[in-house]
PDB file of C-alpha atoms and ligand atoms in Angstrom:
ATOM      1  CA  UNK A1339      10.789   3.169   6.209  1.00 97.00           C
ATOM      2  CA  UNK A1340       7.626   1.191   6.816  1.00 98.00           C
ATOM      3  CA  UNK A1341       7.580  -2.446   5.715  1.00 98.00           C
ATOM      4  CA  UNK A1342       4.113  -3.943   5.258  1.00 99.00           C
ATOM      5  CA  UNK A1343       3.967  -7.683   4.499  1.00 98.00           C
ATOM      6  CA  UNK A1344       0.946  -8.495   2.329  1.00 98.00           C
ATOM      7  CA  UNK A1345      -1.148 -11.310   3.771  1.00 98.00           C
ATOM      8  CA  UNK A1346      -2.316 -12.234   0.273  1.00 98.00           C
ATOM      9  CA  UNK A1347       0.834 -14.352   0.121  1.00 98.00           C
ATOM     10  CA  UNK A1348       0.250 -15.991   3.513  1.00 98.00           C
ATOM     11  CA  UNK A1349      -1.180 -19.464   4.083  1.00 98.00           C
ATOM     12  CA  UNK A1350      -4.869 -18.670   4.725  1.00 97.00           C
ATOM     13  CA  UNK A1351      -5.321 -22.051   6.393  1.00 97.00           C
ATOM     14  CA  UNK A1352      -3.233 -20.910   9.338  1.00 98.00           C
ATOM     15  CA  UNK A1353      -3.587 -17.178   9.134  1.00 98.00           C
ATOM     16  CA  UNK A1354      -3.112 -16.484  12.848  1.00 98.00           C
ATOM     17  CA  UNK A1355       0.315 -18.119  12.903  1.00 98.00           C
ATOM     18  CA  UNK A1356       1.206 -16.379   9.624  1.00 98.00           C
ATOM     19  CA  UNK A1357       0.315 -13.056  11.240  1.00 98.00           C
ATOM     20  CA  UNK A1358       2.450 -13.987  14.249  1.00 98.00           C
ATOM     21  CA  UNK A1359       5.331 -14.855  11.907  1.00 98.00           C
ATOM     22  CA  UNK A1360       5.140 -11.432  10.232  1.00 98.00           C
ATOM     23  CA  UNK A1361       4.934  -9.695  13.614  1.00 98.00           C
ATOM     24  CA  UNK A1362       7.957 -11.618  14.934  1.00 98.00           C
ATOM     25  CA  UNK A1363       9.824 -10.771  11.740  1.00 98.00           C
ATOM     26  CA  UNK A1364       9.500  -7.073  12.565  1.00 98.00           C
ATOM     27  CA  UNK A1365       6.656  -5.937  10.285  1.00 98.00           C
ATOM     28  CA  UNK A1366       5.609  -2.321  10.862  1.00 98.00           C
ATOM     29  CA  UNK A1367       2.180  -2.694   9.261  1.00 99.00           C
ATOM     30  CA  UNK A1368       0.205  -5.554   7.757  1.00 99.00           C
ATOM     31  CA  UNK A1369      -1.239  -5.043   4.266  1.00 99.00           C
ATOM     32  CA  UNK A1370      -4.591  -6.696   3.482  1.00 98.00           C
ATOM     33  CA  UNK A1371      -5.783  -6.940  -0.122  1.00 98.00           C
ATOM     34  CA  UNK A1372      -9.532  -6.936  -0.639  1.00 98.00           C
ATOM     35  CA  UNK A1373     -10.562  -8.033  -4.156  1.00 98.00           C
ATOM     36  CA  UNK A1374     -14.182  -8.083  -5.274  1.00 98.00           C
ATOM     37  CA  UNK A1375     -14.039 -10.074  -8.528  1.00 98.00           C
ATOM     38  CA  UNK A1376     -15.230  -6.974 -10.372  1.00 98.00           C
ATOM     39  CA  UNK A1377     -12.691  -4.161 -10.062  1.00 98.00           C
ATOM     40  CA  UNK A1378     -10.083  -6.914 -10.396  1.00 98.00           C
ATOM     41  CA  UNK A1379     -10.567 -10.419 -11.833  1.00 97.00           C
ATOM     42  CA  UNK A1380      -9.984 -12.161  -8.511  1.00 98.00           C
ATOM     43  CA  UNK A1381     -11.641 -12.524  -5.107  1.00 98.00           C
ATOM     44  CA  UNK A1382      -9.602 -12.589  -1.901  1.00 98.00           C
ATOM     45  CA  UNK A1383     -11.285 -12.064   1.477  1.00 98.00           C
ATOM     46  CA  UNK A1384     -13.412  -9.580   3.378  1.00 98.00           C
ATOM     47  CA  UNK A1385     -14.007  -8.025   6.817  1.00 98.00           C
ATOM     48  CA  UNK A1386     -14.173 -11.412   8.584  1.00 98.00           C
ATOM     49  CA  UNK A1387     -10.528 -12.042   7.703  1.00 98.00           C
ATOM     50  CA  UNK A1388      -9.563  -8.522   8.832  1.00 98.00           C
ATOM     51  CA  UNK A1389     -11.291  -9.267  12.146  1.00 98.00           C
ATOM     52  CA  UNK A1390      -9.351 -12.519  12.558  1.00 98.00           C
ATOM     53  CA  UNK A1391      -6.094 -10.729  11.808  1.00 98.00           C
ATOM     54  CA  UNK A1392      -6.984  -8.003  14.299  1.00 98.00           C
ATOM     55  CA  UNK A1393      -7.573 -10.633  16.971  1.00 98.00           C
ATOM     56  CA  UNK A1394      -3.994 -11.841  16.429  1.00 98.00           C
ATOM     57  CA  UNK A1395      -2.127  -8.506  16.464  1.00 98.00           C
ATOM     58  CA  UNK A1396      -2.195  -4.857  17.481  1.00 98.00           C
ATOM     59  CA  UNK A1397      -0.229  -3.792  14.396  1.00 98.00           C
ATOM     60  CA  UNK A1398      -1.529  -1.104  12.038  1.00 99.00           C
ATOM     61  CA  UNK A1399      -3.802  -2.755   9.449  1.00 99.00           C
ATOM     62  CA  UNK A1400      -3.437  -1.217   5.983  1.00 99.00           C
ATOM     63  CA  UNK A1401      -6.487  -2.328   3.975  1.00 99.00           C
ATOM     64  CA  UNK A1402      -6.236  -2.012   0.180  1.00 99.00           C
ATOM     65  CA  UNK A1403      -9.671  -2.059  -1.441  1.00 98.00           C
ATOM     66  CA  UNK A1404      -9.592  -3.249  -5.049  1.00 98.00           C
ATOM     67  CA  UNK A1405     -13.358  -2.946  -5.237  1.00 98.00           C
ATOM     68  CA  UNK A1406     -15.832  -1.272  -7.564  1.00 98.00           C
ATOM     69  CA  UNK A1407     -18.090  -0.219  -4.669  1.00 98.00           C
ATOM     70  CA  UNK A1408     -15.748  -0.089  -1.662  1.00 98.00           C
ATOM     71  CA  UNK A1409     -18.157   2.012   0.423  1.00 98.00           C
ATOM     72  CA  UNK A1410     -20.581  -0.869   0.951  1.00 98.00           C
ATOM     73  CA  UNK A1411     -18.130  -2.425   3.411  1.00 97.00           C
ATOM     74  CA  UNK A1412     -16.517   0.659   5.004  1.00 98.00           C
ATOM     75  CA  UNK A1413     -18.369   0.282   8.320  1.00 98.00           C
ATOM     76  CA  UNK A1414     -17.674  -3.454   8.382  1.00 98.00           C
ATOM     77  CA  UNK A1415     -13.959  -2.832   7.937  1.00 98.00           C
ATOM     78  CA  UNK A1416     -13.997  -0.237  10.717  1.00 98.00           C
ATOM     79  CA  UNK A1417     -15.700  -2.722  13.066  1.00 98.00           C
ATOM     80  CA  UNK A1418     -13.207  -5.403  12.013  1.00 98.00           C
ATOM     81  CA  UNK A1419     -10.309  -3.227  13.189  1.00 98.00           C
ATOM     82  CA  UNK A1420      -8.839  -1.647  10.053  1.00 99.00           C
ATOM     83  CA  UNK A1421      -6.668   1.446  10.607  1.00 99.00           C
ATOM     84  CA  UNK A1422      -6.460   2.693   7.040  1.00 99.00           C
ATOM     85  CA  UNK A1423      -8.618   2.191   3.964  1.00 99.00           C
ATOM     86  CA  UNK A1424      -7.163   2.753   0.495  1.00 99.00           C
ATOM     87  CA  UNK A1425      -9.433   3.170  -2.532  1.00 99.00           C
ATOM     88  CA  UNK A1426      -8.545   3.407  -6.229  1.00 99.00           C
ATOM     89  CA  UNK A1427      -8.406   6.624  -8.250  1.00 98.00           C
ATOM     90  CA  UNK A1428      -9.824   4.719 -11.254  1.00 98.00           C
ATOM     91  CA  UNK A1429     -13.282   4.980  -9.617  1.00 98.00           C
ATOM     92  CA  UNK A1430     -13.488   8.588 -10.834  1.00 98.00           C
ATOM     93  CA  UNK A1431     -12.862  12.021  -9.350  1.00 97.00           C
ATOM     94  CA  UNK A1432     -16.277  12.742  -7.815  1.00 98.00           C
ATOM     95  CA  UNK A1433     -16.593   9.261  -6.357  1.00 98.00           C
ATOM     96  CA  UNK A1434     -13.059   9.338  -4.929  1.00 98.00           C
ATOM     97  CA  UNK A1435     -13.629  12.701  -3.210  1.00 98.00           C
ATOM     98  CA  UNK A1436     -16.673  11.291  -1.445  1.00 98.00           C
ATOM     99  CA  UNK A1437     -14.913   8.060  -0.503  1.00 98.00           C
ATOM    100  CA  UNK A1438     -11.933   9.862   1.039  1.00 98.00           C
ATOM    101  CA  UNK A1439     -14.271  12.116   2.996  1.00 98.00           C
ATOM    102  CA  UNK A1440     -16.250   9.102   4.217  1.00 98.00           C
ATOM    103  CA  UNK A1441     -13.137   7.221   5.353  1.00 99.00           C
ATOM    104  CA  UNK A1442     -11.965  10.211   7.391  1.00 98.00           C
ATOM    105  CA  UNK A1443     -15.443  10.722   8.847  1.00 98.00           C
ATOM    106  CA  UNK A1444     -15.277   7.135  10.119  1.00 98.00           C
ATOM    107  CA  UNK A1445     -12.074   8.023  11.952  1.00 98.00           C
ATOM    108  CA  UNK A1446      -9.667   6.075   9.747  1.00 98.00           C
ATOM    109  CA  UNK A1447      -6.687   7.093   7.654  1.00 99.00           C
ATOM    110  CA  UNK A1448      -7.371   7.390   3.931  1.00 99.00           C
ATOM    111  CA  UNK A1449      -5.212   6.184   1.072  1.00 99.00           C
ATOM    112  CA  UNK A1450      -5.513   6.492  -2.693  1.00 99.00           C
ATOM    113  CA  UNK A1451      -4.097   3.887  -5.100  1.00 99.00           C
ATOM    114  CA  UNK A1452      -3.175   4.317  -8.758  1.00 99.00           C
ATOM    115  CA  UNK A1453      -2.823   1.474 -11.265  1.00 98.00           C
ATOM    116  CA  UNK A1454       0.119   1.234 -13.680  1.00 98.00           C
ATOM    117  CA  UNK A1455      -1.771   2.456 -16.795  1.00 98.00           C
ATOM    118  CA  UNK A1456      -3.429   5.421 -15.036  1.00 98.00           C
ATOM    119  CA  UNK A1457      -1.951   8.920 -15.415  1.00 98.00           C
ATOM    120  CA  UNK A1458      -0.641  10.665 -12.281  1.00 98.00           C
ATOM    121  CA  UNK A1459      -2.676  13.791 -13.070  1.00 98.00           C
ATOM    122  CA  UNK A1460      -5.750  11.890 -11.837  1.00 98.00           C
ATOM    123  CA  UNK A1461      -4.459  11.794  -8.233  1.00 98.00           C
ATOM    124  CA  UNK A1462      -3.445  15.440  -8.116  1.00 98.00           C
ATOM    125  CA  UNK A1463      -6.833  16.915  -7.073  1.00 98.00           C
ATOM    126  CA  UNK A1464      -6.914  14.584  -4.055  1.00 98.00           C
ATOM    127  CA  UNK A1465      -3.389  14.957  -2.692  1.00 98.00           C
ATOM    128  CA  UNK A1466      -4.213  17.327   0.144  1.00 98.00           C
ATOM    129  CA  UNK A1467      -6.789  14.870   1.510  1.00 98.00           C
ATOM    130  CA  UNK A1468      -4.469  11.866   1.616  1.00 98.00           C
ATOM    131  CA  UNK A1469      -2.654  10.083   4.395  1.00 99.00           C
ATOM    132  CA  UNK A1470      -1.096   7.775   1.806  1.00 99.00           C
ATOM    133  CA  UNK A1471      -0.634   7.530  -1.946  1.00 99.00           C
ATOM    134  CA  UNK A1472      -0.230   3.949  -3.179  1.00 99.00           C
ATOM    135  CA  UNK A1473       1.654   3.610  -6.462  1.00 99.00           C
ATOM    136  CA  UNK A1474       0.849   0.153  -7.851  1.00 99.00           C
ATOM    137  CA  UNK A1475       3.896  -1.438  -9.441  1.00 98.00           C
ATOM    138  CA  UNK A1476       1.929  -4.395 -10.878  1.00 98.00           C
ATOM    139  CA  UNK A1477      -1.577  -4.584 -12.307  1.00 98.00           C
ATOM    140  CA  UNK A1478      -3.650  -5.494  -9.255  1.00 98.00           C
ATOM    141  CA  UNK A1479      -5.378  -8.817  -8.841  1.00 97.00           C
ATOM    142  CA  UNK A1480      -2.636 -11.311  -8.031  1.00 97.00           C
ATOM    143  CA  UNK A1481       0.454 -11.665  -5.910  1.00 97.00           C
ATOM    144  CA  UNK A1482       3.767 -12.856  -7.297  1.00 97.00           C
ATOM    145  CA  UNK A1483       3.845 -10.718 -10.450  1.00 98.00           C
ATOM    146  CA  UNK A1484       6.855  -8.988 -11.903  1.00 98.00           C
ATOM    147  CA  UNK A1485       7.612  -5.374 -10.966  1.00 98.00           C
ATOM    148  CA  UNK A1486       6.777  -2.873 -13.734  1.00 98.00           C
ATOM    149  CA  UNK A1487       9.772  -0.538 -14.085  1.00 98.00           C
ATOM    150  CA  UNK A1488       7.750   2.094 -15.950  1.00 98.00           C
ATOM    151  CA  UNK A1489       5.980   2.950 -12.673  1.00 98.00           C
ATOM    152  CA  UNK A1490       9.126   4.331 -11.009  1.00 98.00           C
ATOM    153  CA  UNK A1491       8.777   7.889 -12.415  1.00 98.00           C
ATOM    154  CA  UNK A1492       5.347   8.045 -10.749  1.00 98.00           C
ATOM    155  CA  UNK A1493       7.025   7.601  -7.372  1.00 98.00           C
ATOM    156  CA  UNK A1494       9.369  10.481  -8.209  1.00 98.00           C
ATOM    157  CA  UNK A1495       6.390  12.600  -9.236  1.00 98.00           C
ATOM    158  CA  UNK A1496       4.554  11.765  -5.997  1.00 98.00           C
ATOM    159  CA  UNK A1497       7.613  12.806  -3.975  1.00 98.00           C
ATOM    160  CA  UNK A1498       8.102  16.011  -5.985  1.00 98.00           C
ATOM    161  CA  UNK A1499       4.466  17.043  -5.505  1.00 98.00           C
ATOM    162  CA  UNK A1500       4.625  16.256  -1.807  1.00 98.00           C
ATOM    163  CA  UNK A1501       7.584  18.572  -1.406  1.00 97.00           C
ATOM    164  CA  UNK A1502       6.218  21.328  -3.642  1.00 98.00           C
ATOM    165  CA  UNK A1503       2.846  21.355  -1.919  1.00 98.00           C
ATOM    166  CA  UNK A1504       4.213  20.935   1.611  1.00 98.00           C
ATOM    167  CA  UNK A1505       2.139  17.796   2.221  1.00 98.00           C
ATOM    168  CA  UNK A1506       2.976  14.755   4.314  1.00 98.00           C
ATOM    169  CA  UNK A1507       1.210  11.774   2.734  1.00 98.00           C
ATOM    170  CA  UNK A1508       3.173   8.541   2.781  1.00 98.00           C
ATOM    171  CA  UNK A1509       4.254   7.085  -0.563  1.00 98.00           C
ATOM    172  CA  UNK A1510       3.623   3.345  -0.683  1.00 99.00           C
ATOM    173  CA  UNK A1511       4.541   0.881  -3.420  1.00 99.00           C
ATOM    174  CA  UNK A1512       2.863  -2.487  -3.960  1.00 98.00           C
ATOM    175  CA  UNK A1513       3.696  -5.329  -6.330  1.00 98.00           C
ATOM    176  CA  UNK A1514       6.869  -7.208  -7.171  1.00 98.00           C
ATOM    177  CA  UNK A1515       8.868  -5.736  -4.290  1.00 98.00           C
ATOM    178  CA  UNK A1516      12.162  -7.467  -3.436  1.00 98.00           C
ATOM    179  CA  UNK A1517      15.598  -6.237  -2.305  1.00 98.00           C
ATOM    180  CA  UNK A1518      16.415  -4.660  -5.643  1.00 98.00           C
ATOM    181  CA  UNK A1519      13.040  -3.146  -6.541  1.00 98.00           C
ATOM    182  CA  UNK A1520      12.446  -2.056  -2.932  1.00 98.00           C
ATOM    183  CA  UNK A1521      15.713  -0.118  -2.931  1.00 98.00           C
ATOM    184  CA  UNK A1522      14.903   1.341  -6.356  1.00 98.00           C
ATOM    185  CA  UNK A1523      11.518   2.572  -5.113  1.00 98.00           C
ATOM    186  CA  UNK A1524      13.041   4.033  -1.939  1.00 98.00           C
ATOM    187  CA  UNK A1525      15.601   5.894  -4.053  1.00 98.00           C
ATOM    188  CA  UNK A1526      12.712   7.309  -6.096  1.00 98.00           C
ATOM    189  CA  UNK A1527      10.916   8.522  -2.945  1.00 98.00           C
ATOM    190  CA  UNK A1528       8.837   5.644  -1.543  1.00 98.00           C
ATOM    191  CA  UNK A1529       8.756   5.406   2.256  1.00 98.00           C
ATOM    192  CA  UNK A1530       6.365   2.444   2.614  1.00 98.00           C
ATOM    193  CA  UNK A1531       6.984  -0.936   0.970  1.00 99.00           C
ATOM    194  CA  UNK A1532       4.381  -3.686   0.589  1.00 99.00           C
ATOM    195  CA  UNK A1533       5.907  -7.120  -0.002  1.00 98.00           C
ATOM    196  CA  UNK A1534       3.928 -10.334  -0.237  1.00 98.00           C
ATOM    197  CA  UNK A1535       5.458 -13.295  -2.022  1.00 98.00           C
ATOM    198  CA  UNK A1536       9.024 -12.143  -1.423  1.00 98.00           C
ATOM    199  CA  UNK A1537       8.683 -12.157   2.375  1.00 98.00           C
ATOM    200  CA  UNK A1538       6.242 -15.014   2.938  1.00 98.00           C
ATOM    201  CA  UNK A1539       8.252 -17.445   0.806  1.00 98.00           C
ATOM    202  CA  UNK A1540      11.315 -16.860   2.971  1.00 98.00           C
ATOM    203  CA  UNK A1541      12.059 -19.395   5.685  1.00 96.00           C
ATOM    204  CA  UNK A1542      13.871 -16.659   7.591  1.00 98.00           C
ATOM    205  CA  UNK A1543      11.379 -13.827   7.213  1.00 98.00           C
ATOM    206  CA  UNK A1544      13.004 -11.811   9.964  1.00 98.00           C
ATOM    207  CA  UNK A1545      16.396 -11.699   8.251  1.00 98.00           C
ATOM    208  CA  UNK A1546      14.804 -10.914   4.872  1.00 98.00           C
ATOM    209  CA  UNK A1547      12.670  -8.126   6.294  1.00 98.00           C
ATOM    210  CA  UNK A1548      15.666  -6.616   8.107  1.00 98.00           C
ATOM    211  CA  UNK A1549      17.718  -6.736   4.906  1.00 98.00           C
ATOM    212  CA  UNK A1550      14.907  -5.195   2.851  1.00 98.00           C
ATOM    213  CA  UNK A1551      14.588  -2.429   5.435  1.00 98.00           C
ATOM    214  CA  UNK A1552      18.345  -1.798   5.508  1.00 98.00           C
ATOM    215  CA  UNK A1553      18.722  -1.664   1.718  1.00 98.00           C
ATOM    216  CA  UNK A1554      15.676   0.588   1.352  1.00 98.00           C
ATOM    217  CA  UNK A1555      16.838   2.933   4.123  1.00 98.00           C
ATOM    218  CA  UNK A1556      20.283   3.216   2.503  1.00 98.00           C
ATOM    219  CA  UNK A1557      18.700   4.007  -0.857  1.00 98.00           C
ATOM    220  CA  UNK A1558      16.398   6.544   0.777  1.00 96.00           C
ATOM    221  CA  UNK A1559      19.365   8.258   2.471  1.00 95.00           C
ATOM    222  CA  UNK A1560      21.250   8.381  -0.848  1.00 93.00           C
ATOM    223  CA  UNK A1561      18.424  10.190  -2.649  1.00 89.00           C
ATOM    224  CA  UNK A1562      19.762  13.125  -4.619  1.00 78.00           C
ATOM    225  CA  UNK A1563      18.821  16.415  -2.971  1.00 73.00           C
ATOM    226  CA  UNK A1564      16.338  18.301  -5.118  1.00 67.00           C
ATOM    227  CA  UNK A1565      17.988  21.350  -6.582  1.00 50.00           C
ATOM    228  CA  UNK A1566      16.517  24.646  -5.496  1.00 49.00           C
ATOM    229  CA  UNK A1567      14.425  26.418  -8.094  1.00 48.00           C
ATOM    230  CA  UNK A1568      16.437  29.096  -9.909  1.00 48.00           C
ATOM    231  CA  UNK A1569      15.766  32.600  -8.627  1.00 47.00           C
ATOM    232  CA  UNK A1570      13.303  34.471 -10.800  1.00 48.00           C
TER     233      UNK A1570
HETATM  234  C1  DX5 B1296      -1.713  -7.057  -5.875  1.00 61.41           C
HETATM  235  C2  DX5 B1296      -1.827  -6.698  -4.411  1.00 61.41           C
HETATM  236  C3  DX5 B1296      -0.530  -6.770  -3.670  1.00 61.41           C
HETATM  237  C4  DX5 B1296       0.080  -8.130  -3.619  1.00 61.41           C
HETATM  238  C5  DX5 B1296       1.551  -7.936  -3.790  1.00 61.41           C
HETATM  239  O1  DX5 B1296      -2.973  -6.962  -6.460  1.00 61.41           O
HETATM  240  O2  DX5 B1296      -2.334  -5.380  -4.252  1.00 61.41           O
HETATM  241  O3  DX5 B1296      -0.630  -6.212  -2.366  1.00 61.41           O
HETATM  242  O4  DX5 B1296      -0.141  -8.817  -2.410  1.00 61.41           O
HETATM  243  O5  DX5 B1296       2.118  -9.170  -3.936  1.00 61.41           O
HETATM  244  P1  DX5 B1296       3.630  -9.417  -4.321  1.00 61.41           P
HETATM  245  O6  DX5 B1296       4.478  -8.733  -3.282  1.00 61.41           O
HETATM  246  O7  DX5 B1296       3.683 -10.901  -4.271  1.00 61.41           O
HETATM  247  O8  DX5 B1296       3.845  -8.848  -5.695  1.00 61.41           O
HETATM  248 ZN1   ZN B1297      -2.173  -4.395  -2.170  1.00 61.41          ZN
END
């Protein structure tokens, strides 16, 4: 189980110590939300912030691009020290194919995100090119929103396809993750949890992160085994 605190919920005025706090708390990855004010109605930060974060840690940097034209900053994010770039399936099939190819050609891992209203069929053509599939469990744009339960079957679908197709992409969830929703997502097949507000608002982030990890791992272990297909 990978736990990725989202720096969107950190205090930007002292980002280096916030990064250090997440690292000390036992974060596996750090999640960085890039919002362009166009794909989503909010603006967050860009490559300069990723560079500052990189200067404060060697952790894997998981960069989530909520951007209409993410490619314009790909090289800048590589130079800033990103390890993985995730783009949105809502940009369209042809565009997404090119973006995933470009990310890999730059030597980074490639992720694909899907918003709550978007049908899972749209990600299917891309699955074999993915290092990670990000199932959004809120409408992107802001931290601190409520988890959308209707997204859980998408996690199950992502896990079923991964098994059927013999693929190994990670299944990440993002938005409204806490002890209860994190465990619910892990039970459905998620192996990577993004949590912003829930972790950064905790005075004892280390204890909260450990508890989130423990509850999610237990739920993951309790997943019902998929029944074998009946013999033809
Ligand atoms: C939402 C972002 C999330 C956000 C999650 O647009 O993609 O990564 O930081 O925040 P919480 O965990 O507060 O819902
Ligand atoms: Zn995100």
